[in-house]
Amino acid sequence: MEIVAFGVQADERPFLDKAFAGRHQVRSLDVFLNRDTAPIARGYEIVSSSVNADLGADVLQTLAAGGTKMIAQRSTGFNNIDLEAAADLGMSIGRVSFYSPHAVAEFAWTLALAVNRRIVRATNRTRNFDFRLDGLMGRDLRGRTAGVVGTGKIGEAFTRIAHGFGMNLLGWDLVENPRCVELGMKYVPRERLFAEADLVTLHVPLVADTRRIVDAAALAAMKDDAILVNSSRGGLVDTAALVETLKAGRLTGVGLDVYEEEARFFFDKSLDIIDDDTLARLMTFGNVLVTSHQAYFTEEAVGQIVEATVANIEDYLAHRTNENMLVTRGQLPVAGR
């Protein structure tokens, strides 16, 4: 069977080719799946999408009309998919429920360390042979407090690294992770975590209850010299409120691998007029580091994502289900209704 995969990054293509070799043919496209590109999938029963795909009801209807019956999304997040519409159309929807948590946790630490030690500013200077130390002072992390919002697999991996730095550990989640408790983490109300942490990192999914979990009130509660890192979903942070906080001279640094308007990511916008005033203003702050939603992008994680995607497709073809299936032939899981 030939499968069409949308939003395939150049470094990702060899992984797809290898995983599908001897099983199915895969047509890899670098364009993202949306209203404009959905007609390309006509005639393909199985479509693979990326996290940046627009899979609203209208796009799903176009795909279904063209013969698509199964969508295998190559990501953990699925807030871009209208699951109810997919069920009504009798489609199957799969995602990747797990891949290397170390990829994201290590990158979150990369952001935290980079903003703490002013790496971007220092690199920009030294490229111009300016070796002054003015404005480059950071802080020891040992003995300071890390606040981990969301202590699942990724949050736990981040916590283990924080423990290695000798940091005090605060956590917030709906369910306590006993392995984090063993490391010395103390679970506290979210408001206390924001108020006491020197470093706040976000590792929760984007759902109704977590949207803009870091809002104006949360930012106001944070220490003036705190560091904020978001490597999860852009919608967890109220970006406009963050800009106002930074304009007031608060927060030592901010590391963002995601942004509320994530549809902008993965594209070359260098020649475009940027019409997003909030993002443009955010980029002007010297203590803010924004990256391209790349926290997951390691050989290990991409390999696991692709293998799980292949397994989802094989299970669909064999009329099997698994924990990755969000909709199975038009049937939502009971918990998802």
mmCIF file of C-alpha atoms in Angstrom:
data_model
loop_
_atom_site.group_PDB
_atom_site.id
_atom_site.type_symbol
_atom_site.label_atom_id
_atom_site.label_comp_id
_atom_site.label_asym_id
_atom_site.label_seq_id
_atom_site.Cartn_x
_atom_site.Cartn_y
_atom_site.Cartn_z
ATOM 1 C CA MET A 1 0.000 0.000 0.000
ATOM 2 C CA GLU A 2 1.171 3.543 -0.720
ATOM 3 C CA ILE A 3 0.903 6.001 2.147
ATOM 4 C CA VAL A 4 1.265 9.765 1.906
ATOM 5 C CA ALA A 5 3.086 11.533 4.741
ATOM 6 C CA PHE A 6 2.734 15.303 5.180
ATOM 7 C CA GLY A 7 5.096 17.697 6.951
ATOM 8 C CA VAL A 8 8.141 15.459 6.654
ATOM 9 C CA GLN A 9 11.356 17.203 7.699
ATOM 10 C CA ALA A 10 14.492 16.534 5.643
ATOM 11 C CA ASP A 11 16.208 14.830 8.589
ATOM 12 C CA GLU A 12 13.096 12.740 9.237
ATOM 13 C CA ARG A 13 12.749 11.322 5.707
ATOM 14 C CA PRO A 14 15.458 8.608 6.027
ATOM 15 C CA PHE A 15 13.762 7.288 9.168
ATOM 16 C CA LEU A 16 10.437 6.974 7.335
ATOM 17 C CA ASP A 17 12.035 5.308 4.317
ATOM 18 C CA LYS A 18 13.837 2.767 6.492
ATOM 19 C CA ALA A 19 10.837 1.987 8.694
ATOM 20 C CA PHE A 20 8.464 1.431 5.771
ATOM 21 C CA ALA A 21 10.980 -0.479 3.618
ATOM 22 C CA GLY A 22 9.635 -3.920 2.709
ATOM 23 C CA ARG A 23 6.239 -3.062 4.166
ATOM 24 C CA HIS A 24 4.635 -0.200 2.291
ATOM 25 C CA GLN A 25 5.571 2.630 -0.040
ATOM 26 C CA VAL A 26 5.616 6.070 1.514
ATOM 27 C CA ARG A 27 5.304 9.340 -0.363
ATOM 28 C CA SER A 28 6.958 11.966 1.818
ATOM 29 C CA LEU A 29 5.903 15.594 1.371
ATOM 30 C CA ASP A 30 7.400 18.631 3.054
ATOM 31 C CA VAL A 31 4.096 20.541 2.886
ATOM 32 C CA PHE A 32 1.858 20.477 5.935
ATOM 33 C CA LEU A 33 -1.610 19.028 5.897
ATOM 34 C CA ASN A 34 -4.295 21.706 5.908
ATOM 35 C CA ARG A 35 -7.313 22.962 3.980
ATOM 36 C CA ASP A 36 -5.214 23.842 0.934
ATOM 37 C CA THR A 37 -3.151 20.659 0.764
ATOM 38 C CA ALA A 38 -5.761 18.074 1.794
ATOM 39 C CA PRO A 39 -6.785 17.377 -1.859
ATOM 40 C CA ILE A 40 -3.290 15.941 -2.449
ATOM 41 C CA ALA A 41 -4.335 12.962 -0.328
ATOM 42 C CA ARG A 42 -7.139 11.941 -2.685
ATOM 43 C CA GLY A 43 -6.893 8.227 -3.348
ATOM 44 C CA TYR A 44 -4.789 7.469 -0.265
ATOM 45 C CA GLU A 45 -6.497 5.304 2.337
ATOM 46 C CA ILE A 46 -3.816 6.093 4.920
ATOM 47 C CA VAL A 47 -2.380 9.547 5.586
ATOM 48 C CA SER A 48 0.374 10.415 8.048
ATOM 49 C CA SER A 49 0.327 13.919 9.511
ATOM 50 C CA SER A 50 2.684 16.001 11.624
ATOM 51 C CA VAL A 51 1.957 17.974 14.778
ATOM 52 C CA ASN A 52 1.545 21.142 12.708
ATOM 53 C CA ALA A 53 -1.321 19.724 10.637
ATOM 54 C CA ASP A 54 -4.751 21.348 10.621
ATOM 55 C CA LEU A 55 -7.173 18.476 11.052
ATOM 56 C CA GLY A 56 -10.343 20.383 11.731
ATOM 57 C CA ALA A 57 -13.731 19.121 10.592
ATOM 58 C CA ASP A 58 -13.501 20.656 7.122
ATOM 59 C CA VAL A 59 -10.093 19.135 6.408
ATOM 60 C CA LEU A 60 -11.236 15.747 7.676
ATOM 61 C CA GLN A 61 -14.291 15.926 5.418
ATOM 62 C CA THR A 62 -12.057 16.613 2.410
ATOM 63 C CA LEU A 63 -9.829 13.675 3.306
ATOM 64 C CA ALA A 64 -12.770 11.329 3.853
ATOM 65 C CA ALA A 65 -14.331 12.371 0.553
ATOM 66 C CA GLY A 66 -11.043 11.483 -1.147
ATOM 67 C CA GLY A 67 -11.000 8.005 0.327
ATOM 68 C CA THR A 68 -8.865 8.472 3.442
ATOM 69 C CA LYS A 69 -9.891 6.172 6.271
ATOM 70 C CA MET A 70 -6.916 6.314 8.620
ATOM 71 C CA ILE A 71 -4.703 9.182 9.855
ATOM 72 C CA ALA A 72 -1.471 8.326 11.643
ATOM 73 C CA GLN A 73 -0.168 11.455 13.358
ATOM 74 C CA ARG A 74 3.543 11.483 14.125
ATOM 75 C CA SER A 75 3.299 13.254 17.470
ATOM 76 C CA THR A 76 2.036 12.885 21.011
ATOM 77 C CA GLY A 77 -0.148 15.988 20.950
ATOM 78 C CA PHE A 78 -3.470 15.796 19.135
ATOM 79 C CA ASN A 79 -5.219 19.050 20.039
ATOM 80 C CA ASN A 80 -5.100 19.868 16.305
ATOM 81 C CA ILE A 81 -7.506 17.023 15.456
ATOM 82 C CA ASP A 82 -11.308 17.188 15.659
ATOM 83 C CA LEU A 83 -11.826 13.704 17.065
ATOM 84 C CA GLU A 84 -15.605 13.983 17.129
ATOM 85 C CA ALA A 85 -15.678 14.847 13.438
ATOM 86 C CA ALA A 86 -13.315 11.968 12.685
ATOM 87 C CA ALA A 87 -15.611 9.573 14.533
ATOM 88 C CA ASP A 88 -18.650 10.847 12.652
ATOM 89 C CA LEU A 89 -16.801 10.228 9.382
ATOM 90 C CA GLY A 90 -15.935 6.666 10.388
ATOM 91 C CA MET A 91 -12.190 7.339 10.360
ATOM 92 C CA SER A 92 -9.400 5.875 12.481
ATOM 93 C CA ILE A 93 -6.951 8.263 14.169
ATOM 94 C CA GLY A 94 -3.663 7.207 15.714
ATOM 95 C CA ARG A 95 -0.921 9.147 17.440
ATOM 96 C CA VAL A 96 2.340 8.401 19.260
ATOM 97 C CA SER A 97 1.693 8.214 22.969
ATOM 98 C CA PHE A 98 5.331 7.785 23.946
ATOM 99 C CA TYR A 99 8.834 8.579 22.731
ATOM 100 C CA SER A 100 12.128 9.413 24.417
ATOM 101 C CA PRO A 101 11.273 11.735 27.319
ATOM 102 C CA HIS A 102 14.969 12.539 27.601
ATOM 103 C CA ALA A 103 14.921 14.370 24.269
ATOM 104 C CA VAL A 104 12.489 17.004 25.534
ATOM 105 C CA ALA A 105 13.800 17.135 29.094
ATOM 106 C CA GLU A 106 17.393 17.623 27.958
ATOM 107 C CA PHE A 107 16.349 20.350 25.527
ATOM 108 C CA ALA A 108 14.366 22.122 28.261
ATOM 109 C CA TRP A 109 17.558 22.157 30.267
ATOM 110 C CA THR A 110 19.435 23.443 27.226
ATOM 111 C CA LEU A 111 17.065 26.426 27.134
ATOM 112 C CA ALA A 112 17.304 26.980 30.889
ATOM 113 C CA LEU A 113 21.093 26.932 30.920
ATOM 114 C CA ALA A 114 21.374 29.072 27.792
ATOM 115 C CA VAL A 115 19.249 31.898 29.190
ATOM 116 C CA ASN A 116 20.800 31.634 32.654
ATOM 117 C CA ARG A 117 24.350 31.912 31.323
ATOM 118 C CA ARG A 118 23.515 34.393 28.498
ATOM 119 C CA ILE A 119 24.849 32.044 25.827
ATOM 120 C CA VAL A 120 23.082 33.703 22.880
ATOM 121 C CA ARG A 121 24.276 37.160 23.856
ATOM 122 C CA ALA A 122 27.806 35.882 24.403
ATOM 123 C CA THR A 123 27.876 34.065 21.058
ATOM 124 C CA ASN A 124 26.625 37.098 19.169
ATOM 125 C CA ARG A 125 29.360 39.187 20.770
ATOM 126 C CA THR A 126 32.236 36.813 20.209
ATOM 127 C CA ARG A 127 31.333 36.438 16.523
ATOM 128 C CA ASN A 128 32.191 40.152 16.342
ATOM 129 C CA PHE A 129 35.344 39.582 18.438
ATOM 130 C CA ASP A 130 33.763 41.350 21.411
ATOM 131 C CA PHE A 131 34.930 39.418 24.479
ATOM 132 C CA ARG A 132 33.601 41.641 27.256
ATOM 133 C CA LEU A 133 31.804 40.021 30.184
ATOM 134 C CA ASP A 134 29.422 42.920 30.841
ATOM 135 C CA GLY A 135 25.856 41.659 31.063
ATOM 136 C CA LEU A 136 26.811 37.969 30.931
ATOM 137 C CA MET A 137 26.628 37.091 34.626
ATOM 138 C CA GLY A 138 24.536 34.039 35.436
ATOM 139 C CA ARG A 139 23.750 32.186 38.656
ATOM 140 C CA ASP A 140 24.632 28.846 40.215
ATOM 141 C CA LEU A 141 21.635 26.529 40.107
ATOM 142 C CA ARG A 142 22.777 24.364 42.993
ATOM 143 C CA GLY A 143 20.644 25.117 46.042
ATOM 144 C CA ARG A 144 17.992 26.956 44.035
ATOM 145 C CA THR A 145 14.467 25.658 43.443
ATOM 146 C CA ALA A 146 13.144 24.018 40.299
ATOM 147 C CA GLY A 147 9.360 24.031 39.865
ATOM 148 C CA VAL A 148 8.186 21.259 37.541
ATOM 149 C CA VAL A 149 4.638 21.697 36.231
ATOM 150 C CA GLY A 150 3.677 18.228 35.047
ATOM 151 C CA THR A 151 5.665 15.282 36.371
ATOM 152 C CA GLY A 152 4.969 12.553 33.841
ATOM 153 C CA LYS A 153 7.769 10.868 31.913
ATOM 154 C CA ILE A 154 9.278 14.120 30.602
ATOM 155 C CA GLY A 155 8.814 15.977 33.879
ATOM 156 C CA GLU A 156 10.444 13.090 35.710
ATOM 157 C CA ALA A 157 13.431 13.137 33.335
ATOM 158 C CA PHE A 158 13.779 16.903 33.905
ATOM 159 C CA THR A 159 13.539 16.346 37.660
ATOM 160 C CA ARG A 160 16.354 13.773 37.619
ATOM 161 C CA ILE A 161 18.630 16.303 35.931
ATOM 162 C CA ALA A 162 17.601 19.009 38.412
ATOM 163 C CA HIS A 163 18.390 16.591 41.246
ATOM 164 C CA GLY A 164 21.831 16.097 39.711
ATOM 165 C CA PHE A 165 22.368 19.860 39.829
ATOM 166 C CA GLY A 166 21.575 19.778 43.548
ATOM 167 C CA MET A 167 18.379 21.799 43.267
ATOM 168 C CA ASN A 168 15.397 21.835 45.588
ATOM 169 C CA LEU A 169 12.392 20.280 43.855
ATOM 170 C CA LEU A 170 8.776 21.449 43.767
ATOM 171 C CA GLY A 171 6.163 19.714 41.646
ATOM 172 C CA TRP A 172 2.569 20.130 40.575
ATOM 173 C CA ASP A 173 0.418 17.540 38.865
ATOM 174 C CA LEU A 174 -2.954 15.869 39.213
ATOM 175 C CA VAL A 175 -1.218 12.689 40.359
ATOM 176 C CA GLU A 176 2.064 12.514 42.262
ATOM 177 C CA ASN A 177 4.912 10.600 40.639
ATOM 178 C CA PRO A 178 6.489 8.397 43.332
ATOM 179 C CA ARG A 179 9.833 8.384 41.503
ATOM 180 C CA CYS A 180 9.940 12.178 41.743
ATOM 181 C CA VAL A 181 9.058 11.977 45.444
ATOM 182 C CA GLU A 182 11.985 9.603 45.922
ATOM 183 C CA LEU A 183 14.245 12.276 44.463
ATOM 184 C CA GLY A 184 13.026 14.714 47.118
ATOM 185 C CA MET A 185 10.273 16.487 45.201
ATOM 186 C CA LYS A 186 7.615 18.187 47.289
ATOM 187 C CA TYR A 187 4.202 18.511 45.640
ATOM 188 C CA VAL A 188 2.587 21.863 46.314
ATOM 189 C CA PRO A 189 -0.335 23.913 44.971
ATOM 190 C CA ARG A 190 0.383 25.485 41.618
ATOM 191 C CA GLU A 191 0.305 29.013 43.044
ATOM 192 C CA ARG A 192 2.993 28.166 45.590
ATOM 193 C CA LEU A 193 5.183 26.593 42.922
ATOM 194 C CA PHE A 194 5.048 29.737 40.792
ATOM 195 C CA ALA A 195 5.828 31.912 43.807
ATOM 196 C CA GLU A 196 8.785 29.917 45.158
ATOM 197 C CA ALA A 197 10.536 28.433 42.128
ATOM 198 C CA ASP A 198 13.670 30.007 40.682
ATOM 199 C CA LEU A 199 13.155 27.945 37.528
ATOM 200 C CA VAL A 200 9.672 27.022 36.247
ATOM 201 C CA THR A 201 9.396 24.410 33.513
ATOM 202 C CA LEU A 202 6.189 23.232 31.801
ATOM 203 C CA HIS A 203 5.536 19.585 30.925
ATOM 204 C CA VAL A 204 1.752 19.220 30.785
ATOM 205 C CA PRO A 205 -0.440 18.569 27.728
ATOM 206 C CA LEU A 206 -2.550 21.336 26.231
ATOM 207 C CA VAL A 207 -6.142 20.717 27.271
ATOM 208 C CA ALA A 208 -8.938 23.006 28.396
ATOM 209 C CA ASP A 209 -7.749 23.008 32.022
ATOM 210 C CA THR A 210 -4.130 23.802 31.162
ATOM 211 C CA ARG A 211 -4.607 26.399 28.430
ATOM 212 C CA ARG A 212 -2.731 29.529 29.528
ATOM 213 C CA ILE A 213 -1.832 27.915 32.821
ATOM 214 C CA VAL A 214 0.879 30.568 32.945
ATOM 215 C CA ASP A 215 -1.353 33.619 32.801
ATOM 216 C CA ALA A 216 -0.954 37.147 34.113
ATOM 217 C CA ALA A 217 -1.658 36.024 37.681
ATOM 218 C CA ALA A 218 0.891 33.221 37.538
ATOM 219 C CA LEU A 219 3.512 35.549 36.069
ATOM 220 C CA ALA A 220 2.791 38.154 38.733
ATOM 221 C CA ALA A 221 3.355 35.510 41.411
ATOM 222 C CA MET A 222 6.746 34.477 40.032
ATOM 223 C CA LYS A 223 9.983 35.881 41.376
ATOM 224 C CA ASP A 224 11.351 38.889 39.547
ATOM 225 C CA ASP A 225 14.519 36.927 38.741
ATOM 226 C CA ALA A 226 12.882 33.599 37.886
ATOM 227 C CA ILE A 227 13.494 31.642 34.683
ATOM 228 C CA LEU A 228 10.551 30.283 32.673
ATOM 229 C CA VAL A 229 10.924 27.404 30.198
ATOM 230 C CA ASN A 230 8.210 25.984 27.943
ATOM 231 C CA SER A 231 9.040 22.993 25.749
ATOM 232 C CA SER A 232 5.535 21.511 25.776
ATOM 233 C CA ARG A 233 2.776 23.474 24.001
ATOM 234 C CA GLY A 234 2.634 27.159 23.192
ATOM 235 C CA GLY A 235 -0.918 27.543 24.452
ATOM 236 C CA LEU A 236 0.216 26.913 28.019
ATOM 237 C CA VAL A 237 1.530 30.480 28.231
ATOM 238 C CA ASP A 238 -0.382 33.725 27.784
ATOM 239 C CA THR A 239 2.181 35.328 25.494
ATOM 240 C CA ALA A 240 0.707 38.828 25.673
ATOM 241 C CA ALA A 241 0.905 38.706 29.475
ATOM 242 C CA LEU A 242 4.475 37.403 29.209
ATOM 243 C CA VAL A 243 5.449 40.361 27.023
ATOM 244 C CA GLU A 244 4.007 42.793 29.576
ATOM 245 C CA THR A 245 5.935 41.004 32.332
ATOM 246 C CA LEU A 246 9.191 41.311 30.395
ATOM 247 C CA LYS A 247 8.507 44.966 29.572
ATOM 248 C CA ALA A 248 8.276 45.583 33.316
ATOM 249 C CA GLY A 249 11.841 44.301 33.654
ATOM 250 C CA ARG A 250 10.847 41.064 35.364
ATOM 251 C CA LEU A 251 12.195 37.499 34.858
ATOM 252 C CA THR A 252 15.860 36.689 34.408
ATOM 253 C CA GLY A 253 15.215 34.704 31.268
ATOM 254 C CA VAL A 254 12.625 32.874 29.194
ATOM 255 C CA GLY A 255 13.241 29.835 26.991
ATOM 256 C CA LEU A 256 10.458 28.923 24.575
ATOM 257 C CA ASP A 257 10.508 26.040 22.121
ATOM 258 C CA VAL A 258 6.812 26.580 21.369
ATOM 259 C CA TYR A 259 4.472 29.498 20.774
ATOM 260 C CA GLU A 260 0.698 29.992 20.926
ATOM 261 C CA GLU A 261 0.433 30.409 17.154
ATOM 262 C CA GLU A 262 2.375 27.226 16.412
ATOM 263 C CA ALA A 263 1.251 27.108 12.789
ATOM 264 C CA ARG A 264 4.063 29.590 12.098
ATOM 265 C CA PHE A 265 6.721 27.104 13.133
ATOM 266 C CA PHE A 266 8.599 24.776 10.734
ATOM 267 C CA PHE A 267 8.440 27.382 7.929
ATOM 268 C CA ASP A 268 11.035 29.800 6.594
ATOM 269 C CA LYS A 269 9.578 33.222 7.394
ATOM 270 C CA SER A 270 12.839 35.116 6.998
ATOM 271 C CA LEU A 271 11.666 37.023 3.902
ATOM 272 C CA ASP A 272 8.131 37.679 5.153
ATOM 273 C CA ILE A 273 6.637 40.694 6.870
ATOM 274 C CA ILE A 274 5.882 39.489 10.391
ATOM 275 C CA ASP A 275 2.315 40.504 11.165
ATOM 276 C CA ASP A 276 2.296 38.947 14.638
ATOM 277 C CA ASP A 277 3.061 41.937 16.849
ATOM 278 C CA THR A 278 3.212 39.796 19.998
ATOM 279 C CA LEU A 279 5.827 37.435 18.598
ATOM 280 C CA ALA A 280 7.783 40.308 17.087
ATOM 281 C CA ARG A 281 7.889 42.107 20.438
ATOM 282 C CA LEU A 282 8.833 38.910 22.251
ATOM 283 C CA MET A 283 11.832 38.489 19.967
ATOM 284 C CA THR A 284 13.203 41.927 20.924
ATOM 285 C CA PHE A 285 14.041 40.928 24.497
ATOM 286 C CA GLY A 286 17.670 39.978 24.972
ATOM 287 C CA ASN A 287 16.822 37.548 27.761
ATOM 288 C CA VAL A 288 14.348 35.549 25.648
ATOM 289 C CA LEU A 289 15.396 32.539 23.593
ATOM 290 C CA VAL A 290 12.887 31.147 21.071
ATOM 291 C CA THR A 291 13.599 27.926 19.179
ATOM 292 C CA SER A 292 11.742 26.056 16.446
ATOM 293 C CA HIS A 293 9.708 23.409 18.306
ATOM 294 C CA GLN A 294 12.721 21.127 18.141
ATOM 295 C CA ALA A 295 12.846 19.685 21.653
ATOM 296 C CA TYR A 296 11.710 16.255 20.434
ATOM 297 C CA PHE A 297 14.056 16.272 17.435
ATOM 298 C CA THR A 298 16.699 13.673 18.279
ATOM 299 C CA GLU A 299 17.612 10.520 16.383
ATOM 300 C CA GLU A 300 16.243 8.376 19.201
ATOM 301 C CA ALA A 301 12.920 10.186 19.532
ATOM 302 C CA VAL A 302 12.243 10.475 15.795
ATOM 303 C CA GLY A 303 13.095 6.804 15.365
ATOM 304 C CA GLN A 304 10.612 5.848 18.069
ATOM 305 C CA ILE A 305 7.939 8.143 16.630
ATOM 306 C CA VAL A 306 8.279 6.609 13.179
ATOM 307 C CA GLU A 307 8.281 3.028 14.485
ATOM 308 C CA ALA A 308 5.137 3.727 16.530
ATOM 309 C CA THR A 309 3.503 5.277 13.462
ATOM 310 C CA VAL A 310 4.267 2.161 11.412
ATOM 311 C CA ALA A 311 2.864 -0.026 14.210
ATOM 312 C CA ASN A 312 -0.342 2.050 14.274
ATOM 313 C CA ILE A 313 -0.754 1.562 10.527
ATOM 314 C CA GLU A 314 -0.090 -2.184 10.729
ATOM 315 C CA ASP A 315 -2.634 -2.533 13.533
ATOM 316 C CA TYR A 316 -5.205 -0.593 11.527
ATOM 317 C CA LEU A 317 -4.699 -2.836 8.504
ATOM 318 C CA ALA A 318 -4.978 -5.933 10.709
ATOM 319 C CA HIS A 319 -8.172 -4.602 12.349
ATOM 320 C CA ARG A 320 -6.408 -4.384 15.705
ATOM 321 C CA THR A 321 -6.401 -1.507 18.151
ATOM 322 C CA ASN A 322 -3.789 -0.264 20.591
ATOM 323 C CA GLU A 323 -3.238 2.456 23.197
ATOM 324 C CA ASN A 324 -2.219 4.947 20.508
ATOM 325 C CA MET A 325 -5.576 4.864 18.750
ATOM 326 C CA LEU A 326 -7.715 7.898 19.529
ATOM 327 C CA VAL A 327 -10.524 6.855 17.167
ATOM 328 C CA THR A 328 -10.937 3.326 15.826
ATOM 329 C CA ARG A 329 -13.093 3.037 12.712
ATOM 330 C CA GLY A 330 -15.425 5.749 13.876
ATOM 331 C CA GLN A 331 -15.487 4.712 17.527
ATOM 332 C CA LEU A 332 -14.133 7.036 20.180
ATOM 333 C CA PRO A 333 -12.807 5.433 23.381
ATOM 334 C CA VAL A 334 -15.407 5.590 26.126
ATOM 335 C CA ALA A 335 -13.268 8.070 28.079
ATOM 336 C CA GLY A 336 -13.028 10.317 25.048
ATOM 337 C CA ARG A 337 -16.778 10.791 24.573
#
